[in-house]
Amino acid sequence: MFAAYVTVTILASIFTGIAAVTYLIDHDYPKAQADMKRVPRSWIPRLGMALAAGSLGLLAGFAVPLLGTLAAAGLVLYFIGALIAHLRVGSRQLVGWAVFFVSVVAALTVNVLYHW
């Protein structure tokens, strides 16, 4: 179980960390996504910071298990919000969302199973 916990947590942290970097370096992809979902561009840095905090929180969970659990739960909520944003504008381009969502749900699941 330990190997699954470490592997899934690190993968979820890498996925969300890469997404956070694209949001924080002012890459074109997050801008296009924000425009498509009719989200103000001023939210992009905040969304990037939320992703970065979640990514770092997952890693910090190796030292403080409760922090990892809370970070994973926060990321699950973040991606539920992303799904709502997609559906609100009628977007059915959900493959990318699904990859992120499944990875953070898996991280939350292995975290809870391993620690609690």
XYZ file of C-alpha atoms in Angstrom:
116
model
C 0.000 0.000 0.000
C 2.877 2.353 0.752
C 4.192 2.121 -2.827
C 0.761 2.932 -4.253
C 0.374 5.863 -1.853
C 3.750 7.350 -2.788
C 3.379 6.761 -6.534
C -0.154 8.130 -6.860
C 0.585 11.131 -4.643
C 3.716 12.064 -6.562
C 1.960 11.693 -9.930
C -0.976 13.833 -8.812
C 1.457 16.412 -7.453
C 3.376 16.487 -10.734
C 0.185 16.848 -12.823
C -1.205 19.668 -10.705
C 2.218 21.291 -10.359
C 2.669 21.438 -14.125
C -0.806 22.922 -14.486
C 0.023 25.489 -11.800
C 3.178 26.532 -13.635
C 1.268 27.066 -16.894
C -1.204 29.277 -15.033
C 1.511 31.240 -13.250
C 3.816 31.880 -16.239
C 0.999 33.464 -18.229
C 0.886 30.675 -20.823
C -1.668 30.950 -23.638
C -3.511 27.708 -22.792
C -4.990 28.883 -19.460
C -5.997 32.162 -21.117
C -7.821 30.305 -23.883
C -9.516 28.051 -21.337
C -10.571 31.032 -19.206
C -11.993 32.779 -22.269
C -13.843 29.648 -23.378
C -15.335 29.157 -19.901
C -16.061 32.866 -19.527
C -13.897 33.115 -16.426
C -12.206 36.491 -15.880
C -8.514 36.410 -16.779
C -7.800 38.081 -13.454
C -8.625 34.730 -11.832
C -5.840 32.889 -13.654
C -3.052 33.699 -11.141
C -5.345 32.809 -8.223
C -6.292 29.514 -9.818
C -2.612 28.829 -10.450
C -1.793 29.549 -6.815
C -4.575 27.184 -5.696
C -3.121 24.442 -7.901
C 0.401 25.141 -6.638
C -0.745 25.070 -3.017
C -2.538 21.776 -3.623
C 0.471 20.282 -5.353
C 2.826 21.293 -2.555
C 0.279 20.199 0.038
C 0.202 16.714 -1.447
C 3.969 16.480 -1.022
C 3.851 17.991 2.456
C 1.452 15.192 3.324
C 4.391 12.818 3.451
C 5.516 14.669 6.590
C 2.102 15.783 7.898
C -0.554 13.292 6.780
C -3.519 15.528 7.603
C -2.101 18.254 5.357
C -1.884 15.823 2.441
C -5.461 14.696 2.983
C -6.710 18.288 3.109
C -4.711 19.219 -0.004
C -6.117 16.261 -1.927
C -9.662 17.113 -0.810
C -9.123 20.732 -1.840
C -7.921 19.657 -5.271
C -10.961 17.413 -5.690
C -13.165 20.435 -4.938
C -11.102 22.576 -7.328
C -11.680 20.136 -10.184
C -15.377 19.779 -9.367
C -15.506 23.552 -9.807
C -13.657 23.173 -13.111
C -16.249 20.634 -14.255
C -19.044 23.039 -13.361
C -17.278 25.772 -15.361
C -17.052 23.414 -18.354
C -20.684 22.370 -18.176
C -21.912 25.919 -17.584
C -20.739 26.937 -21.054
C -21.666 23.654 -22.720
C -18.090 22.440 -23.164
C -17.757 18.711 -23.654
C -13.945 18.765 -23.872
C -13.506 16.883 -20.634
C -10.612 14.509 -21.305
C -8.016 16.804 -19.740
C -10.290 17.516 -16.816
C -10.869 13.788 -16.315
C -7.127 13.063 -16.135
C -6.646 15.685 -13.434
C -9.793 14.710 -11.561
C -9.018 10.996 -11.536
C -5.460 11.665 -10.363
C -6.525 13.826 -7.408
C -9.391 11.483 -6.455
C -6.892 8.612 -6.520
C -4.486 10.657 -4.373
C -7.238 11.370 -1.868
C -8.293 7.724 -1.840
C -4.834 6.253 -1.265
C -4.081 8.952 1.290
C -7.177 8.112 3.322
C -6.672 4.356 2.968
C -3.009 4.538 3.954
C -3.265 6.955 6.881
C -6.713 6.523 8.318
